[in-house]
Amino acid sequence: MGTKNHFQFSTGVIAYPIFFVLTIWIVFWVEVRFGSNFNKYGIYPLTVKGLRGVVLSPFIHGSLQHLYHNTIPLFVLSTALFYFYRHIAWKVLILGILISGFMTWCIGRPSYHIGASGLIYVLVSFTFFKGVFAKHYRLIALSLLVVFLYGSMIWYTMPIEEGISWEGHLAGLITGFIFSLVFRKTIAKPKKFEWEHPDFDEANDPFLKHFDENGNFIDHVEEQQDQTTINYIFKDNKED
């Protein structure tokens, strides 16, 4: 089995999420430093000019609090994405931004929709449903962790708080679920140990011979030496 299908840590697992998070912070710093307002580059539904926000809106945030609240989940979820699903990570990120953004453009209220929260909902939804569909213990554990950390975010896919783009959240949730179905067969596999291979001969394995059927350690080498000594003694006695 090739290592390309295994869960492996690489520099990209951390580097790409850091780069993405750093980019949105730099954009916000430019706004503050030069007194600019990039909100007009967000998604404005059902307008041709508003389509540019499909690409640009995840990098634009209205306040420091807005940016801070998106930074941690974006970093954590994108890191998990690149670690567990690195072969499709860029597809999920890029298509997630485009599809969820376009859905927001279609269903959103006549207002500017900005922020990376739509992408975060894509990652939350994809990570959760993908783990459930995969039926792999590590991915299921990841799904449960996502529910524990970000399960309450489900309420913000409904219009319960004014000033929040629940349409963007809902679009991200739907997009992530669709991705979990589309990429259902693309599941990373853990490394297999020697004894997990189908052609492994457990009875003759030199390591497992040191353990009995209950898993208790025994030393066959010493037993064999003792038995050899006993046989030698008996042999000498018979000769006498």
GROMACS .gro file of N, CA and C in nm, residues 109 155-156 158-166:
model
   36
  109ARG      N    1  -3.001   3.834   0.129
  109ARG     CA    2  -3.074   3.961   0.135
  109ARG      C    3  -2.997   4.069   0.060
  155TRP      N    4  -2.722   2.692   1.482
  155TRP     CA    5  -2.829   2.789   1.505
  155TRP      C    6  -2.813   2.912   1.417
  156TYR      N    7  -2.692   2.942   1.377
  156TYR     CA    8  -2.668   3.063   1.297
  156TYR      C    9  -2.689   3.041   1.149
  158MET      N   10  -2.990   3.007   1.069
  158MET     CA   11  -3.127   3.060   1.068
  158MET      C   12  -3.122   3.206   1.109
  159PRO      N   13  -3.220   3.284   1.068
  159PRO     CA   14  -3.219   3.429   1.096
  159PRO      C   15  -3.256   3.461   1.240
  160ILE      N   16  -3.165   3.426   1.333
  160ILE     CA   17  -3.194   3.449   1.475
  160ILE      C   18  -3.126   3.575   1.529
  161GLU      N   19  -3.032   3.628   1.453
  161GLU     CA   20  -2.959   3.747   1.499
  161GLU      C   21  -2.939   3.842   1.383
  162GLU      N   22  -2.979   3.964   1.403
  162GLU     CA   23  -2.968   4.064   1.297
  162GLU      C   24  -2.822   4.102   1.273
  163GLY      N   25  -2.787   4.124   1.148
  163GLY     CA   26  -2.652   4.164   1.113
  163GLY      C   27  -2.560   4.048   1.081
  164ILE      N   28  -2.610   3.925   1.094
  164ILE     CA   29  -2.531   3.807   1.061
  164ILE      C   30  -2.583   3.744   0.933
  165SER      N   31  -2.492   3.709   0.845
  165SER     CA   32  -2.532   3.651   0.716
  165SER      C   33  -2.565   3.503   0.734
  166TRP      N   34  -2.687   3.478   0.782
  166TRP     CA   35  -2.728   3.339   0.799
  166TRP      C   36  -2.738   3.268   0.664
   0.00000   0.00000   0.00000
